[in-house]
Amino acid sequence: MGDGRHHVAGGSGIAATVFIAVGAGLLGSAPKSNDLAAKALEFTSEHRRRLLVSMWLLGFGFALALVFIIGLTAWPVDRRAPPSIGRRLH
């Protein structure tokens, strides 16, 4: 795995964190599991757009997290490559 792929994996990890945090933050105070179904239905109908945007952001964030995890698993395979953090050894 080359340096460019390391940067893609690292960038996708940072972006995944941002997307998941924003998506979870948009959910706000959802009804609890022991609340009545009518309360959950009322919350869903009142906040439909916010819930949809949140679900899209969370889905995209988890997809980026998958790219990050795949990048992490491929990293140990490329131990021959020079270190990409700090000064390069020539």
mmCIF file of N, CA and C in Angstrom:
data_model
loop_
_atom_site.group_PDB
_atom_site.id
_atom_site.type_symbol
_atom_site.label_atom_id
_atom_site.label_comp_id
_atom_site.label_asym_id
_atom_site.label_seq_id
_atom_site.Cartn_x
_atom_site.Cartn_y
_atom_site.Cartn_z
ATOM 1 N N MET A 1 0.856 -1.170 0.000
ATOM 2 C CA MET A 1 0.000 0.000 0.000
ATOM 3 C C MET A 1 0.894 1.222 0.000
ATOM 4 N N GLY A 2 0.732 2.110 -0.976
ATOM 5 C CA GLY A 2 1.573 3.286 -1.091
ATOM 6 C C GLY A 2 1.141 4.402 -0.166
ATOM 7 N N ASP A 3 1.952 5.459 -0.202
ATOM 8 C CA ASP A 3 1.659 6.597 0.679
ATOM 9 C C ASP A 3 0.303 7.219 0.380
ATOM 10 N N GLY A 4 -0.073 7.291 -0.885
ATOM 11 C CA GLY A 4 -1.372 7.861 -1.237
ATOM 12 C C GLY A 4 -2.518 7.092 -0.624
ATOM 13 N N ARG A 5 -2.396 5.797 -0.600
ATOM 14 C CA ARG A 5 -3.455 4.982 -0.004
ATOM 15 C C ARG A 5 -3.493 5.144 1.510
ATOM 16 N N HIS A 6 -2.320 5.354 2.107
ATOM 17 C CA HIS A 6 -2.287 5.611 3.551
ATOM 18 C C HIS A 6 -3.023 6.904 3.866
ATOM 19 N N HIS A 7 -2.827 7.910 3.013
ATOM 20 C CA HIS A 7 -3.500 9.184 3.232
ATOM 21 C C HIS A 7 -5.008 9.060 3.036
ATOM 22 N N VAL A 8 -5.413 8.264 2.060
ATOM 23 C CA VAL A 8 -6.844 8.042 1.838
ATOM 24 C C VAL A 8 -7.459 7.343 3.044
ATOM 25 N N ALA A 9 -6.767 6.331 3.549
ATOM 26 C CA ALA A 9 -7.283 5.610 4.713
ATOM 27 C C ALA A 9 -7.354 6.535 5.927
ATOM 28 N N GLY A 10 -6.314 7.315 6.146
ATOM 29 C CA GLY A 10 -6.314 8.237 7.279
ATOM 30 C C GLY A 10 -7.380 9.310 7.151
ATOM 31 N N GLY A 11 -7.503 9.864 5.947
ATOM 32 C CA GLY A 11 -8.524 10.886 5.706
ATOM 33 C C GLY A 11 -9.927 10.341 5.853
ATOM 34 N N SER A 12 -10.121 9.109 5.422
ATOM 35 C CA SER A 12 -11.462 8.524 5.559
ATOM 36 C C SER A 12 -11.785 8.258 7.024
ATOM 37 N N GLY A 13 -10.788 7.954 7.838
ATOM 38 C CA GLY A 13 -11.027 7.773 9.265
ATOM 39 C C GLY A 13 -11.450 9.064 9.943
ATOM 40 N N ILE A 14 -10.781 10.155 9.576
ATOM 41 C CA ILE A 14 -11.143 11.457 10.142
ATOM 42 C C ILE A 14 -12.529 11.875 9.670
ATOM 43 N N ALA A 15 -12.779 11.715 8.358
ATOM 44 C CA ALA A 15 -14.087 12.087 7.817
ATOM 45 C C ALA A 15 -15.201 11.226 8.420
ATOM 46 N N ALA A 16 -14.927 9.943 8.628
ATOM 47 C CA ALA A 16 -15.930 9.059 9.234
ATOM 48 C C ALA A 16 -16.289 9.538 10.629
ATOM 49 N N THR A 17 -15.288 9.944 11.385
ATOM 50 C CA THR A 17 -15.538 10.443 12.736
ATOM 51 C C THR A 17 -16.432 11.677 12.703
ATOM 52 N N VAL A 18 -16.149 12.578 11.776
ATOM 53 C CA VAL A 18 -16.941 13.812 11.660
ATOM 54 C C VAL A 18 -18.379 13.497 11.250
ATOM 55 N N PHE A 19 -18.551 12.672 10.216
ATOM 56 C CA PHE A 19 -19.893 12.347 9.732
ATOM 57 C C PHE A 19 -20.713 11.621 10.800
ATOM 58 N N ILE A 20 -20.084 10.684 11.507
ATOM 59 C CA ILE A 20 -20.814 9.945 12.537
ATOM 60 C C ILE A 20 -21.176 10.856 13.702
ATOM 61 N N ALA A 21 -20.267 11.740 14.087
ATOM 62 C CA ALA A 21 -20.554 12.653 15.196
ATOM 63 C C ALA A 21 -21.680 13.622 14.837
ATOM 64 N N VAL A 22 -21.640 14.183 13.624
ATOM 65 C CA VAL A 22 -22.695 15.117 13.208
ATOM 66 C C VAL A 22 -24.019 14.384 13.052
ATOM 67 N N GLY A 23 -23.995 13.198 12.450
ATOM 68 C CA GLY A 23 -25.223 12.421 12.285
ATOM 69 C C GLY A 23 -25.852 12.039 13.610
ATOM 70 N N ALA A 24 -25.026 11.636 14.558
ATOM 71 C CA ALA A 24 -25.557 11.286 15.879
ATOM 72 C C ALA A 24 -26.056 12.523 16.620
ATOM 73 N N GLY A 25 -25.379 13.641 16.415
ATOM 74 C CA GLY A 25 -25.804 14.878 17.062
ATOM 75 C C GLY A 25 -27.132 15.384 16.538
ATOM 76 N N LEU A 26 -27.408 15.128 15.262
ATOM 77 C CA LEU A 26 -28.685 15.558 14.682
ATOM 78 C C LEU A 26 -29.870 14.780 15.232
ATOM 79 N N LEU A 27 -29.618 13.582 15.719
ATOM 80 C CA LEU A 27 -30.727 12.789 16.255
ATOM 81 C C LEU A 27 -31.372 13.465 17.451
ATOM 82 N N GLY A 28 -30.555 14.134 18.235
ATOM 83 C CA GLY A 28 -31.104 14.857 19.375
ATOM 84 C C GLY A 28 -31.684 13.934 20.422
ATOM 85 N N SER A 29 -32.774 14.378 21.020
ATOM 86 C CA SER A 29 -33.396 13.610 22.107
ATOM 87 C C SER A 29 -34.557 12.786 21.553
ATOM 88 N N ALA A 30 -34.232 11.635 21.041
ATOM 89 C CA ALA A 30 -35.258 10.731 20.518
ATOM 90 C C ALA A 30 -36.009 10.094 21.685
ATOM 91 N N PRO A 31 -37.222 9.625 21.435
ATOM 92 C CA PRO A 31 -37.981 8.960 22.511
ATOM 93 C C PRO A 31 -37.257 7.711 23.008
ATOM 94 N N LYS A 32 -37.449 7.404 24.253
ATOM 95 C CA LYS A 32 -36.818 6.225 24.848
ATOM 96 C C LYS A 32 -37.585 4.969 24.435
ATOM 97 N N SER A 33 -36.964 3.825 24.634
ATOM 98 C CA SER A 33 -37.582 2.575 24.201
ATOM 99 C C SER A 33 -38.830 2.225 25.006
ATOM 100 N N ASN A 34 -38.965 2.752 26.212
ATOM 101 C CA ASN A 34 -40.148 2.434 27.013
ATOM 102 C C ASN A 34 -41.254 3.488 26.876
ATOM 103 N N ASP A 35 -41.087 4.479 25.988
ATOM 104 C CA ASP A 35 -42.147 5.457 25.741
ATOM 105 C C ASP A 35 -43.260 4.835 24.900
ATOM 106 N N LEU A 36 -44.398 5.460 24.926
ATOM 107 C CA LEU A 36 -45.527 4.969 24.143
ATOM 108 C C LEU A 36 -45.246 5.100 22.650
ATOM 109 N N ALA A 37 -45.882 4.225 21.872
ATOM 110 C CA ALA A 37 -45.699 4.248 20.422
ATOM 111 C C ALA A 37 -46.199 5.560 19.825
ATOM 112 N N ALA A 38 -47.236 6.126 20.411
ATOM 113 C CA ALA A 38 -47.766 7.391 19.905
ATOM 114 C C ALA A 38 -46.738 8.508 20.029
ATOM 115 N N LYS A 39 -45.975 8.484 21.107
ATOM 116 C CA LYS A 39 -44.938 9.506 21.292
ATOM 117 C C LYS A 39 -43.829 9.331 20.260
ATOM 118 N N ALA A 40 -43.453 8.085 19.983
ATOM 119 C CA ALA A 40 -42.431 7.815 18.976
ATOM 120 C C ALA A 40 -42.920 8.219 17.587
ATOM 121 N N LEU A 41 -44.177 7.935 17.282
ATOM 122 C CA LEU A 41 -44.747 8.318 15.991
ATOM 123 C C LEU A 41 -44.805 9.836 15.850
ATOM 124 N N GLU A 42 -45.175 10.514 16.905
ATOM 125 C CA GLU A 42 -45.236 11.977 16.880
ATOM 126 C C GLU A 42 -43.839 12.572 16.661
ATOM 127 N N PHE A 43 -42.843 12.037 17.355
ATOM 128 C CA PHE A 43 -41.469 12.516 17.183
ATOM 129 C C PHE A 43 -40.997 12.297 15.751
ATOM 130 N N THR A 44 -41.281 11.107 15.204
ATOM 131 C CA THR A 44 -40.845 10.784 13.848
ATOM 132 C C THR A 44 -41.503 11.692 12.821
ATOM 133 N N SER A 45 -42.785 11.953 12.971
ATOM 134 C CA SER A 45 -43.477 12.799 11.995
ATOM 135 C C SER A 45 -43.055 14.258 12.111
ATOM 136 N N GLU A 46 -42.749 14.722 13.307
ATOM 137 C CA GLU A 46 -42.332 16.112 13.485
ATOM 138 C C GLU A 46 -40.893 16.361 13.029
ATOM 139 N N HIS A 47 -40.044 15.352 13.135
ATOM 140 C CA HIS A 47 -38.624 15.531 12.830
ATOM 141 C C HIS A 47 -38.173 14.658 11.665
ATOM 142 N N ARG A 48 -39.039 14.444 10.713
ATOM 143 C CA ARG A 48 -38.753 13.524 9.612
ATOM 144 C C ARG A 48 -37.500 13.930 8.836
ATOM 145 N N ARG A 49 -37.430 15.188 8.428
ATOM 146 C CA ARG A 49 -36.297 15.648 7.612
ATOM 147 C C ARG A 49 -34.981 15.504 8.386
ATOM 148 N N ARG A 50 -34.978 15.900 9.648
ATOM 149 C CA ARG A 50 -33.773 15.799 10.472
ATOM 150 C C ARG A 50 -33.346 14.342 10.629
ATOM 151 N N LEU A 51 -34.305 13.444 10.809
ATOM 152 C CA LEU A 51 -33.979 12.028 10.941
ATOM 153 C C LEU A 51 -33.413 11.452 9.647
ATOM 154 N N LEU A 52 -33.973 11.854 8.517
ATOM 155 C CA LEU A 52 -33.465 11.368 7.228
ATOM 156 C C LEU A 52 -32.040 11.854 6.971
ATOM 157 N N VAL A 53 -31.785 13.126 7.233
ATOM 158 C CA VAL A 53 -30.431 13.655 7.049
ATOM 159 C C VAL A 53 -29.460 12.945 7.984
ATOM 160 N N SER A 54 -29.887 12.720 9.199
ATOM 161 C CA SER A 54 -29.044 12.024 10.163
ATOM 162 C C SER A 54 -28.723 10.604 9.687
ATOM 163 N N MET A 55 -29.711 9.900 9.171
ATOM 164 C CA MET A 55 -29.479 8.527 8.698
ATOM 165 C C MET A 55 -28.515 8.506 7.509
ATOM 166 N N TRP A 56 -28.641 9.466 6.599
ATOM 167 C CA TRP A 56 -27.716 9.557 5.462
ATOM 168 C C TRP A 56 -26.298 9.838 5.935
ATOM 169 N N LEU A 57 -26.152 10.775 6.875
ATOM 170 C CA LEU A 57 -24.819 11.097 7.388
ATOM 171 C C LEU A 57 -24.203 9.907 8.118
ATOM 172 N N LEU A 58 -25.004 9.222 8.926
ATOM 173 C CA LEU A 58 -24.499 8.047 9.632
ATOM 174 C C LEU A 58 -24.110 6.934 8.657
ATOM 175 N N GLY A 59 -24.922 6.712 7.642
ATOM 176 C CA GLY A 59 -24.600 5.685 6.650
ATOM 177 C C GLY A 59 -23.318 5.987 5.905
ATOM 178 N N PHE A 60 -23.153 7.245 5.491
ATOM 179 C CA PHE A 60 -21.935 7.647 4.797
ATOM 180 C C PHE A 60 -20.735 7.556 5.742
ATOM 181 N N GLY A 61 -20.928 7.939 6.985
ATOM 182 C CA GLY A 61 -19.845 7.847 7.957
ATOM 183 C C GLY A 61 -19.406 6.415 8.196
ATOM 184 N N PHE A 62 -20.365 5.489 8.270
ATOM 185 C CA PHE A 62 -20.001 4.090 8.470
ATOM 186 C C PHE A 62 -19.327 3.499 7.228
ATOM 187 N N ALA A 63 -19.715 3.972 6.042
ATOM 188 C CA ALA A 63 -19.035 3.526 4.816
ATOM 189 C C ALA A 63 -17.580 4.012 4.825
ATOM 190 N N LEU A 64 -17.364 5.253 5.237
ATOM 191 C CA LEU A 64 -16.001 5.767 5.339
ATOM 192 C C LEU A 64 -15.214 5.027 6.418
ATOM 193 N N ALA A 65 -15.873 4.659 7.494
ATOM 194 C CA ALA A 65 -15.201 3.886 8.537
ATOM 195 C C ALA A 65 -14.767 2.526 8.003
ATOM 196 N N LEU A 66 -15.553 1.954 7.120
ATOM 197 C CA LEU A 66 -15.179 0.681 6.498
ATOM 198 C C LEU A 66 -13.923 0.851 5.644
ATOM 199 N N VAL A 67 -13.844 1.941 4.887
ATOM 200 C CA VAL A 67 -12.639 2.225 4.100
ATOM 201 C C VAL A 67 -11.431 2.374 5.031
ATOM 202 N N PHE A 68 -11.617 3.048 6.143
ATOM 203 C CA PHE A 68 -10.538 3.218 7.112
ATOM 204 C C PHE A 68 -10.086 1.872 7.678
ATOM 205 N N ILE A 69 -11.019 1.016 8.036
ATOM 206 C CA ILE A 69 -10.677 -0.291 8.607
ATOM 207 C C ILE A 69 -9.960 -1.158 7.578
ATOM 208 N N ILE A 70 -10.404 -1.110 6.338
ATOM 209 C CA ILE A 70 -9.720 -1.863 5.283
ATOM 210 C C ILE A 70 -8.300 -1.340 5.103
ATOM 211 N N GLY A 71 -8.135 -0.017 5.175
ATOM 212 C CA GLY A 71 -6.797 0.560 5.093
ATOM 213 C C GLY A 71 -5.906 0.129 6.241
ATOM 214 N N LEU A 72 -6.477 0.010 7.432
ATOM 215 C CA LEU A 72 -5.693 -0.451 8.581
ATOM 216 C C LEU A 72 -5.270 -1.905 8.429
ATOM 217 N N THR A 73 -6.140 -2.731 7.888
ATOM 218 C CA THR A 73 -5.792 -4.144 7.743
ATOM 219 C C THR A 73 -4.744 -4.355 6.663
ATOM 220 N N ALA A 74 -4.682 -3.479 5.671
ATOM 221 C CA ALA A 74 -3.695 -3.614 4.605
ATOM 222 C C ALA A 74 -2.352 -3.008 4.991
ATOM 223 N N TRP A 75 -2.310 -2.208 6.043
ATOM 224 C CA TRP A 75 -1.081 -1.524 6.427
ATOM 225 C C TRP A 75 0.040 -2.475 6.839
ATOM 226 N N PRO A 76 -0.185 -3.481 7.688
ATOM 227 C CA PRO A 76 0.921 -4.363 8.094
ATOM 228 C C PRO A 76 1.517 -5.162 6.945
ATOM 229 N N VAL A 77 0.808 -5.332 5.855
ATOM 230 C CA VAL A 77 1.310 -6.082 4.711
ATOM 231 C C VAL A 77 2.465 -5.339 4.059
ATOM 232 N N ASP A 78 2.493 -4.023 4.179
ATOM 233 C CA ASP A 78 3.460 -3.191 3.471
ATOM 234 C C ASP A 78 4.573 -2.723 4.410
ATOM 235 N N ARG A 79 5.175 -3.614 5.161
ATOM 236 C CA ARG A 79 6.215 -3.225 6.113
ATOM 237 C C ARG A 79 7.541 -2.886 5.433
ATOM 238 N N ARG A 80 7.724 -3.253 4.179
ATOM 239 C CA ARG A 80 8.965 -2.950 3.471
ATOM 240 C C ARG A 80 9.087 -1.467 3.144
ATOM 241 N N ALA A 81 7.948 -0.788 3.062
ATOM 242 C CA ALA A 81 7.946 0.618 2.663
ATOM 243 C C ALA A 81 8.600 1.476 3.737
ATOM 244 N N PRO A 82 9.231 2.563 3.319
ATOM 245 C CA PRO A 82 9.829 3.465 4.313
ATOM 246 C C PRO A 82 8.736 4.107 5.160
ATOM 247 N N PRO A 83 9.062 4.540 6.364
ATOM 248 C CA PRO A 83 8.042 5.157 7.221
ATOM 249 C C PRO A 83 7.519 6.443 6.603
ATOM 250 N N SER A 84 6.216 6.646 6.703
ATOM 251 C CA SER A 84 5.619 7.833 6.104
ATOM 252 C C SER A 84 5.383 8.928 7.125
ATOM 253 N N ILE A 85 5.676 8.669 8.387
ATOM 254 C CA ILE A 85 5.500 9.664 9.428
ATOM 255 C C ILE A 85 6.896 10.153 9.840
ATOM 256 N N GLY A 86 7.056 11.435 9.920
ATOM 257 C CA GLY A 86 8.351 11.990 10.293
ATOM 258 C C GLY A 86 9.282 12.091 9.105
ATOM 259 N N ARG A 87 10.571 12.054 9.374
ATOM 260 C CA ARG A 87 11.563 12.197 8.321
ATOM 261 C C ARG A 87 11.751 10.895 7.581
ATOM 262 N N ARG A 88 11.913 10.988 6.274
ATOM 263 C CA ARG A 88 12.168 9.784 5.467
ATOM 264 C C ARG A 88 13.640 9.428 5.506
ATOM 265 N N LEU A 89 13.890 8.146 5.537
ATOM 266 C CA LEU A 89 15.273 7.657 5.501
ATOM 267 C C LEU A 89 15.629 7.361 4.060
ATOM 268 N N HIS A 90 16.756 7.902 3.591
ATOM 269 C CA HIS A 90 17.164 7.658 2.193
ATOM 270 C C HIS A 90 18.384 6.815 2.156
#
